[in-house]
Amino acid sequence: MERFRRNTAIMMVDLEGALVSIDPTMPTNSPNSLYKVISLSTGQLGEKEDMFQNVLSQVAEQFSRAFRINELKTEVTNRLAMLEKRVELEGLKVVEIEKCKNDLKKLRDEMTSRGGGRVGNCPCKYNFSDDGKKLNPRRDVPSYPKYTLSQETIEALKKPTFDVWHWEHNEMLSCLEYMYHDLGLVKEFNMNPITLKRWLLGIQENYRSNPFHNFRHCFCVSQMMYGMINLCNLPEKMTLTDMGILMTAAVCHDLDHPGYNNTYQINARTELAVRYNDISPLENHHCAVAFQILSLPECNIFANVELEAYKQIRQAIITLILATDMARHGEILDSFKHKVDSFDFTNEEHVTCLKMVLIKCCDISNEVRPTEVAEPWVDCLLEEYFMQSDREKTEGLPVAPFMDRDKVTKPTAQIGFIKFVLIPMFETVLKLFPQIEEIMVQPLRDSRDHYEELKQIDDAMTEV
């Protein structure tokens, strides 16, 4: 029998040379199943250890790859940027664009297969998870076709008479894209044109299909802002940064609006009301979603702006969106009235106040438009109001009379709003910009007269 030195490493093999596990379940050493004990040399041991260490290293590397999510995201983002730069540098050649799109699709599929995609059932399209991270929208180059706007459309876009009902979403996206180029904002902020496209697509995807507060309303407000910028010659009086703030706030001002106003949010103690302590919950939410979208590298139209400048732009956009809360209407208009007679375009406080009033004007400017364009919006608004009031009745919450389908009519809904909100605000702006009287203020007076006539007819019919 072979003898081994103490602490010698051994292994056992069967008649075929297969390794036998040394444990209580090992087979009995019998004539039919003989096994033999073999001592392992130092060299053999080293080889085994090297092989084991090699396997461990490979497993560790695979785990490392599987969990390097942040590095993967950075890698994919950098590759996307390189591909987009190729598209720009090579003149947007059709073949190259298709090739880049295919590459982008592969990258998107790679991201999805490694843990991307949406989860959860958040009523907001952007989920506010505990760690503050949001889910990414699609990363492909927007596929909506680029429309070549006619000269007639380009001129019409600058006027409040523009008919917003004749345009599909893709066409509205192209019009918004044109506005950013035409105002010089793409050049001023050194925007990547493809990033602008993707940002606009992300904006559109995050407006809900409400009767009133939807993407068409977003476009309506943005087009009116573009119209006022041109009509009032604002680029001659304010900076291009101001123009970018005005346009971007208009585009983002109602993002992810749920179709139920702040009063409902507060009375129903919704998640938004709790999150924002009953202080302009919707407007705060619109801001949050806007900057979630902008925080995505592939959607950040301000990516090439210096940090300090970006901070000022962000704060200014927040200020304007928060100003659209009608609960603050009296406070903001009073402040503007005190400044308008001695208005100073070099005074930052004056300019900020003006920008707040401008976005307010655009947000509620439907009655400035021709009757055939404006009146359908009233129907849309009342439909949304009635949805809310019906729900409030069901839930035992207070119901505002102007939203109650049993108490309000189209004329009664509009007359007070036009007389006591719209006309006083636009007439105050008129003091600073006399050129808006004929094209914006007079239509408001005509609309007031129109609804007063309708009310007289309704009253006469009721008496009969």
Coordinates of C-alpha atoms in Angstrom, one line a residue:
M1 CA 0.0 0.0 0.0
E2 CA 1.3 3.4 -1.0
R3 CA 2.1 5.7 2.0
F4 CA 1.6 9.5 1.8
R5 CA 3.2 12.2 3.9
R6 CA 1.1 14.1 6.3
N7 CA -0.9 17.0 4.8
T8 CA -0.5 15.5 1.3
A9 CA -3.4 16.5 -1.0
I10 CA -5.2 13.5 -2.4
M11 CA -8.0 12.6 -4.8
M12 CA -10.0 9.4 -5.5
V13 CA -10.9 8.1 -9.0
D14 CA -12.9 5.1 -10.2
L15 CA -11.8 2.5 -12.7
E16 CA -12.6 4.8 -15.6
G17 CA -10.5 7.7 -14.0
A18 CA -13.6 9.7 -13.1
L19 CA -13.3 11.8 -9.9
V20 CA -15.1 10.3 -6.8
S21 CA -16.5 12.8 -4.3
I22 CA -15.1 12.2 -0.8
D23 CA -18.2 12.4 1.3
P24 CA -20.6 10.1 3.3
T25 CA -22.5 9.3 0.1
M26 CA -19.4 7.9 -1.8
P27 CA -19.7 4.4 -3.2
T28 CA -18.3 1.4 -1.2
N29 CA -14.8 0.3 -2.4
S30 CA -15.7 -3.2 -3.6
P31 CA -14.3 -5.5 -6.3
N32 CA -17.1 -4.3 -8.6
S33 CA -16.5 -0.6 -8.0
L34 CA -12.8 -0.3 -7.1
Y35 CA -11.3 3.1 -6.7
K36 CA -7.8 4.3 -6.0
V37 CA -6.3 7.2 -4.1
I38 CA -3.8 9.4 -5.9
S39 CA -1.6 12.1 -4.3
L40 CA -1.6 15.5 -6.0
S41 CA 1.7 17.1 -6.7
T42 CA 2.3 20.8 -6.0
G43 CA 2.3 21.5 -9.7
Q44 CA -1.1 19.8 -10.1
L45 CA -2.5 21.7 -7.2
G46 CA -1.3 24.9 -8.7
E47 CA -3.0 24.2 -12.0
K48 CA -6.3 23.3 -10.2
E49 CA -6.1 26.5 -8.2
D50 CA -5.3 28.6 -11.3
M51 CA -8.3 27.0 -13.1
F52 CA -10.6 27.7 -10.1
Q53 CA -9.3 31.3 -9.8
N54 CA -9.9 31.7 -13.5
V55 CA -13.5 30.6 -13.3
L56 CA -14.1 32.8 -10.3
S57 CA -12.6 35.8 -12.2
Q58 CA -14.9 35.1 -15.2
V59 CA -17.9 34.9 -13.0
A60 CA -17.0 38.1 -11.2
E61 CA -16.5 39.9 -14.5
Q62 CA -19.9 38.7 -15.8
F63 CA -21.6 40.0 -12.6
S64 CA -19.7 43.2 -12.9
R65 CA -21.0 43.6 -16.5
A66 CA -24.5 42.7 -15.5
F67 CA -24.6 45.4 -12.8
R68 CA -22.7 48.3 -14.5
I69 CA -25.9 49.9 -15.4
N70 CA -24.7 53.5 -15.0
E71 CA -21.6 52.9 -17.1
L72 CA -23.9 51.2 -19.8
K73 CA -26.2 54.3 -19.8
T74 CA -23.2 56.6 -20.2
E75 CA -21.8 54.4 -23.0
V76 CA -25.1 54.3 -24.8
T77 CA -25.7 58.1 -24.4
N78 CA -22.2 58.8 -25.7
R79 CA -22.8 56.5 -28.7
L80 CA -26.1 58.2 -29.4
A81 CA -24.4 61.6 -29.3
M82 CA -21.8 60.4 -31.8
L83 CA -24.4 59.0 -34.1
E84 CA -26.4 62.3 -34.0
K85 CA -23.3 64.2 -34.7
R86 CA -22.7 62.0 -37.8
V87 CA -26.2 62.8 -39.0
E88 CA -25.5 66.6 -38.7
L89 CA -22.0 66.5 -40.2
E90 CA -22.9 64.4 -43.1
G91 CA -25.7 66.6 -44.2
L92 CA -28.6 64.5 -43.3
K93 CA -28.1 62.2 -46.2
V94 CA -31.0 59.7 -46.6
V95 CA -28.8 56.6 -46.5
E96 CA -26.9 57.8 -43.5
I97 CA -30.0 58.7 -41.6
E98 CA -31.5 55.2 -42.2
K99 CA -28.2 53.6 -41.1
C100 CA -28.1 55.8 -37.9
K101 CA -31.7 55.0 -37.2
N102 CA -30.9 51.3 -37.4
D103 CA -28.0 51.7 -35.1
L104 CA -30.2 53.7 -32.7
K105 CA -32.8 51.0 -32.7
K106 CA -30.2 48.4 -31.8
L107 CA -29.0 50.6 -28.9
R108 CA -32.6 51.0 -27.7
D109 CA -33.2 47.3 -27.9
E110 CA -29.9 46.7 -26.0
M111 CA -31.1 49.1 -23.3
T112 CA -34.5 47.4 -23.1
S113 CA -33.0 43.9 -22.8
R114 CA -30.7 45.1 -20.0
G115 CA -33.4 46.4 -17.7
G116 CA -35.1 49.3 -19.4
G117 CA -38.8 49.9 -19.9
R118 CA -41.6 51.4 -17.8
V119 CA -43.0 49.9 -14.6
G120 CA -45.7 50.7 -12.2
N121 CA -49.1 52.3 -12.7
C122 CA -48.5 55.9 -11.9
P123 CA -51.2 58.3 -13.2
C124 CA -48.4 60.7 -14.2
K125 CA -46.5 59.4 -17.2
Y126 CA -43.3 60.2 -15.3
N127 CA -43.0 58.2 -12.2
F128 CA -41.7 60.0 -9.1
S129 CA -40.0 57.0 -7.4
D130 CA -38.5 57.1 -3.9
D131 CA -35.0 57.7 -5.1
G132 CA -36.1 60.6 -7.3
K133 CA -35.2 58.8 -10.6
K134 CA -37.6 58.9 -13.5
L135 CA -38.1 56.4 -16.2
N136 CA -36.7 57.2 -19.6
P137 CA -38.8 57.8 -22.7
R138 CA -37.9 56.2 -26.0
R139 CA -34.4 57.1 -27.3
D140 CA -34.9 56.8 -31.0
V141 CA -34.7 59.7 -33.4
P142 CA -38.3 61.1 -33.6
S143 CA -40.0 59.7 -36.6
Y144 CA -42.5 62.4 -37.3
P145 CA -42.1 63.7 -40.8
K146 CA -40.6 67.2 -41.3
Y147 CA -43.1 69.4 -43.0
T148 CA -42.1 72.2 -45.2
L149 CA -44.2 75.1 -44.1
S150 CA -45.7 77.3 -46.8
Q151 CA -45.1 81.0 -46.7
E152 CA -48.8 81.4 -46.0
T153 CA -48.6 79.2 -43.0
I154 CA -45.4 81.0 -41.8
E155 CA -47.2 84.3 -41.9
A156 CA -50.4 82.9 -40.3
L157 CA -48.4 81.4 -37.4
K158 CA -47.5 85.0 -36.2
K159 CA -51.1 86.0 -35.9
P160 CA -53.8 85.4 -33.2
T161 CA -56.2 84.5 -36.0
F162 CA -54.3 81.2 -36.7
D163 CA -56.8 78.3 -36.8
V164 CA -55.4 75.7 -34.4
W165 CA -58.1 73.1 -35.3
H166 CA -56.8 72.3 -38.8
W167 CA -53.5 70.7 -37.7
E168 CA -52.5 67.2 -36.7
H169 CA -50.1 66.6 -33.9
N170 CA -47.1 66.0 -36.2
E171 CA -47.9 69.3 -38.0
M172 CA -48.1 71.1 -34.7
L173 CA -44.7 69.6 -33.6
S174 CA -43.2 70.9 -36.9
C175 CA -44.7 74.4 -36.3
L176 CA -43.2 74.5 -32.8
E177 CA -39.9 73.4 -34.2
Y178 CA -40.1 76.2 -36.8
M179 CA -40.8 78.8 -34.1
Y180 CA -37.6 77.8 -32.1
H181 CA -35.5 78.1 -35.3
D182 CA -37.2 81.3 -36.5
L183 CA -36.7 83.2 -33.2
G184 CA -33.0 82.2 -33.2
L185 CA -33.3 80.1 -30.1
V186 CA -31.6 77.0 -31.6
K187 CA -28.6 79.2 -32.4
E188 CA -28.7 81.2 -29.2
F189 CA -28.7 78.1 -26.9
N190 CA -26.6 76.0 -29.3
M191 CA -29.3 73.4 -29.4
N192 CA -28.8 70.1 -31.2
P193 CA -31.7 70.1 -33.8
I194 CA -32.3 66.4 -33.2
T195 CA -32.5 67.1 -29.4
L196 CA -35.1 69.8 -30.1
K197 CA -37.2 67.3 -32.1
R198 CA -36.9 64.6 -29.4
W199 CA -37.7 67.2 -26.6
L200 CA -40.9 68.3 -28.5
L201 CA -41.9 64.7 -29.0
G202 CA -41.4 64.0 -25.2
I203 CA -43.5 67.1 -24.4
Q204 CA -46.4 65.9 -26.7
E205 CA -46.3 62.4 -25.1
N206 CA -46.7 63.9 -21.7
Y207 CA -49.9 65.8 -22.3
R208 CA -53.0 63.8 -21.5
S209 CA -56.0 63.3 -23.8
N210 CA -58.2 65.7 -21.7
P211 CA -61.1 67.5 -23.4
F212 CA -59.3 70.9 -22.8
H213 CA -55.9 70.6 -21.1
N214 CA -54.3 68.6 -23.9
F215 CA -51.4 69.0 -26.4
R216 CA -53.6 71.2 -28.7
H217 CA -54.1 73.6 -25.8
C218 CA -50.3 73.6 -25.3
F219 CA -49.8 74.4 -29.0
C220 CA -52.5 77.1 -28.8
V221 CA -50.8 78.9 -25.9
S222 CA -47.3 78.5 -27.5
Q223 CA -48.6 79.8 -30.9
M224 CA -50.2 82.8 -29.2
M225 CA -46.9 83.5 -27.3
Y226 CA -45.0 83.4 -30.7
G227 CA -47.7 85.7 -32.1
M228 CA -47.3 88.2 -29.2
I229 CA -43.5 88.1 -29.5
N230 CA -43.8 89.1 -33.1
L231 CA -46.7 91.6 -32.7
C232 CA -45.1 93.4 -29.8
N233 CA -41.6 93.4 -31.3
L234 CA -40.3 91.8 -28.1
P235 CA -36.9 90.8 -29.5
E236 CA -36.1 94.5 -29.9
K237 CA -36.9 95.1 -26.2
M238 CA -35.9 92.0 -24.4
T239 CA -33.1 89.4 -24.7
L240 CA -33.1 86.1 -26.7
T241 CA -32.9 84.3 -23.4
D242 CA -36.2 86.0 -22.4
M243 CA -37.7 84.7 -25.7
G244 CA -36.5 81.2 -24.9
I245 CA -37.9 81.4 -21.4
L246 CA -41.3 82.6 -22.7
M247 CA -41.6 80.0 -25.4
T248 CA -40.4 77.1 -23.3
A249 CA -42.7 78.0 -20.3
A250 CA -45.6 78.2 -22.8
V251 CA -44.8 74.8 -24.2
C252 CA -44.5 73.2 -20.8
H253 CA -47.1 75.1 -18.8
D254 CA -49.7 72.3 -18.5
L255 CA -47.6 69.1 -18.7
D256 CA -49.4 66.0 -17.4
H257 CA -52.5 67.9 -16.4
P258 CA -55.0 65.4 -15.0
G259 CA -58.1 67.2 -16.1
Y260 CA -59.1 68.2 -12.5
N261 CA -58.2 71.6 -11.2
N262 CA -56.4 72.7 -8.0
T263 CA -59.6 73.1 -6.1
Y264 CA -60.4 69.4 -6.7
Q265 CA -56.8 68.4 -5.9
I266 CA -57.0 70.2 -2.5
N267 CA -60.5 69.2 -1.5
A268 CA -59.9 65.5 -2.5
R269 CA -56.5 65.5 -0.7
T270 CA -54.9 64.0 -3.8
E271 CA -51.2 62.9 -3.9
L272 CA -50.3 66.1 -5.7
A273 CA -52.0 68.3 -3.1
V274 CA -50.2 66.4 -0.3
R275 CA -46.9 66.6 -2.1
Y276 CA -47.1 70.4 -2.7
N277 CA -48.8 71.3 0.6
D278 CA -51.9 72.6 -1.2
I279 CA -49.8 75.4 -2.9
S280 CA -50.5 75.4 -6.6
P281 CA -50.2 71.6 -6.8
L282 CA -50.9 71.4 -10.5
E283 CA -48.5 74.2 -11.6
N284 CA -45.8 72.7 -9.4
H285 CA -46.4 69.3 -11.0
H286 CA -46.2 70.8 -14.5
C287 CA -42.8 72.3 -13.6
A288 CA -41.5 69.1 -12.1
V289 CA -42.5 67.0 -15.2
A290 CA -41.0 69.7 -17.5
F291 CA -37.6 69.5 -15.8
Q292 CA -37.7 65.7 -15.5
I293 CA -37.9 65.7 -19.3
L294 CA -35.1 68.3 -19.6
S295 CA -32.9 66.3 -17.2
L296 CA -32.7 63.5 -19.8
P297 CA -29.5 64.1 -21.9
E298 CA -31.3 63.1 -25.1
C299 CA -34.1 65.7 -24.4
N300 CA -32.0 68.5 -22.9
I301 CA -32.3 71.5 -25.3
F302 CA -30.2 73.6 -22.8
A303 CA -27.4 71.0 -22.6
N304 CA -24.9 73.5 -24.1
V305 CA -25.8 76.4 -21.8
E306 CA -23.4 77.2 -19.0
L307 CA -24.4 76.1 -15.5
E308 CA -25.1 79.5 -14.0
A309 CA -27.1 80.6 -17.1
Y310 CA -29.1 77.4 -16.9
K311 CA -29.9 78.0 -13.3
Q312 CA -31.4 81.4 -14.2
I313 CA -33.3 80.0 -17.1
R314 CA -34.7 77.2 -14.9
Q315 CA -35.8 79.6 -12.2
A316 CA -37.4 81.9 -14.8
I317 CA -39.4 79.1 -16.4
I318 CA -40.6 77.9 -13.0
T319 CA -41.7 81.5 -12.1
L320 CA -43.8 81.7 -15.3
I321 CA -45.4 78.4 -15.0
L322 CA -46.4 79.0 -11.4
A323 CA -47.8 82.4 -12.5
T324 CA -50.5 80.5 -14.5
D325 CA -52.3 79.5 -11.3
M326 CA -55.5 81.7 -11.6
A327 CA -55.6 81.9 -7.8
R328 CA -52.8 84.4 -8.2
H329 CA -54.4 86.4 -11.0
G330 CA -55.3 89.5 -8.9
E331 CA -51.9 89.6 -7.2
I332 CA -49.9 89.4 -10.5
L333 CA -52.1 91.9 -12.4
D334 CA -52.0 94.4 -9.6
S335 CA -48.3 94.3 -9.5
F336 CA -48.1 94.9 -13.3
K337 CA -50.6 97.8 -13.1
H338 CA -48.2 99.5 -10.7
K339 CA -45.3 99.2 -13.1
V340 CA -46.9 99.7 -16.5
D341 CA -47.1 103.5 -16.5
S342 CA -43.4 103.9 -15.8
F343 CA -42.3 100.6 -17.3
D344 CA -38.5 100.1 -17.6
F345 CA -37.2 97.3 -19.9
T346 CA -33.8 97.6 -18.2
N347 CA -35.4 96.8 -14.8
E348 CA -35.3 93.0 -14.2
E349 CA -38.2 93.1 -11.8
H350 CA -40.4 94.9 -14.4
V351 CA -39.4 92.5 -17.2
T352 CA -40.1 89.4 -15.0
C353 CA -43.6 90.8 -14.2
L354 CA -44.3 91.4 -17.9
K355 CA -43.3 87.9 -18.7
M356 CA -45.7 86.6 -16.1
V357 CA -48.5 88.6 -17.5
L358 CA -47.7 87.6 -21.1
I359 CA -47.9 83.8 -20.3
K360 CA -51.2 84.5 -18.4
C361 CA -52.6 86.3 -21.5
C362 CA -51.6 83.4 -23.8
D363 CA -52.9 80.8 -21.4
I364 CA -56.5 82.2 -21.4
S365 CA -56.4 83.8 -24.9
N366 CA -58.9 81.7 -26.8
E367 CA -61.5 84.4 -26.9
V368 CA -59.0 86.6 -28.8
R369 CA -59.3 84.2 -31.7
P370 CA -62.1 84.3 -34.3
T371 CA -65.4 83.0 -33.1
E372 CA -65.2 79.8 -35.2
V373 CA -61.9 79.0 -33.6
A374 CA -62.7 80.1 -30.0
E375 CA -66.1 78.7 -29.5
P376 CA -65.2 75.0 -29.7
W377 CA -62.7 75.6 -26.9
V378 CA -65.6 76.7 -24.7
D379 CA -67.3 73.4 -25.3
C380 CA -64.1 71.5 -24.5
L381 CA -63.6 73.5 -21.3
L382 CA -67.2 72.9 -20.1
E383 CA -66.9 69.2 -20.8
E384 CA -63.9 69.1 -18.6
Y385 CA -65.6 71.2 -15.9
F386 CA -68.7 68.9 -16.0
M387 CA -66.5 65.8 -15.6
Q388 CA -65.0 67.4 -12.5
S389 CA -68.3 68.6 -11.0
D390 CA -69.9 65.2 -11.6
R391 CA -67.1 63.5 -9.7
E392 CA -67.2 66.1 -6.9
K393 CA -70.9 65.3 -6.5
T394 CA -70.2 61.6 -6.4
E395 CA -67.4 62.1 -3.8
G396 CA -69.4 64.6 -1.7
L397 CA -67.0 67.5 -2.4
P398 CA -67.9 71.1 -2.9
V399 CA -69.0 72.0 -6.4
A400 CA -68.3 75.4 -8.0
P401 CA -71.4 76.9 -9.7
F402 CA -69.5 77.8 -12.9
M403 CA -68.7 74.1 -13.3
D404 CA -72.1 72.6 -12.5
R405 CA -73.9 71.3 -15.6
D406 CA -77.2 72.1 -13.9
K407 CA -76.4 75.8 -13.4
V408 CA -74.1 77.0 -16.1
T409 CA -74.6 77.9 -19.8
K410 CA -72.1 78.8 -22.4
P411 CA -73.0 82.6 -22.3
T412 CA -73.0 82.7 -18.5
A413 CA -69.7 80.9 -18.4
Q414 CA -68.0 83.4 -20.7
I415 CA -69.5 86.8 -20.1
G416 CA -68.1 87.3 -16.6
F417 CA -64.7 85.8 -17.5
I418 CA -64.3 88.1 -20.5
K419 CA -65.6 91.2 -18.8
F420 CA -63.8 90.9 -15.5
V421 CA -60.7 88.9 -16.2
L422 CA -59.7 89.0 -19.9
I423 CA -60.5 92.6 -20.9
P424 CA -59.0 94.3 -17.8
M425 CA -55.7 92.3 -18.3
F426 CA -55.4 92.8 -22.0
E427 CA -56.2 96.5 -21.7
T428 CA -53.4 96.8 -19.2
V429 CA -51.0 95.2 -21.6
L430 CA -52.4 97.5 -24.3
K431 CA -50.9 100.5 -22.4
L432 CA -47.4 99.1 -23.1
F433 CA -48.1 97.7 -26.6
P434 CA -50.8 99.8 -28.3
Q435 CA -50.4 97.7 -31.5
I436 CA -52.5 94.8 -29.9
E437 CA -55.7 96.8 -29.7
E438 CA -57.2 96.0 -33.1
I439 CA -56.0 92.4 -33.4
M440 CA -56.3 91.3 -29.7
V441 CA -58.4 93.6 -27.5
Q442 CA -61.2 94.5 -29.9
P443 CA -61.9 90.8 -30.6
L444 CA -62.4 90.4 -26.8
R445 CA -64.9 93.2 -26.8
D446 CA -66.7 91.6 -29.8
S447 CA -66.8 88.2 -28.0
R448 CA -68.3 89.8 -24.9
D449 CA -71.0 91.4 -27.0
H450 CA -71.6 88.1 -28.8
Y451 CA -72.2 86.2 -25.6
E452 CA -74.3 88.9 -24.1
E453 CA -76.6 88.7 -27.2
L454 CA -76.7 84.9 -26.8
K455 CA -77.7 85.3 -23.1
Q456 CA -80.5 87.7 -24.1
I457 CA -81.8 85.1 -26.5
D458 CA -81.6 82.4 -23.8
D459 CA -83.4 84.6 -21.3
A460 CA -86.1 85.4 -23.8
M461 CA -86.6 81.7 -24.5
T462 CA -86.8 80.9 -20.8
E463 CA -89.5 83.6 -20.3
V464 CA -91.6 82.0 -23.1

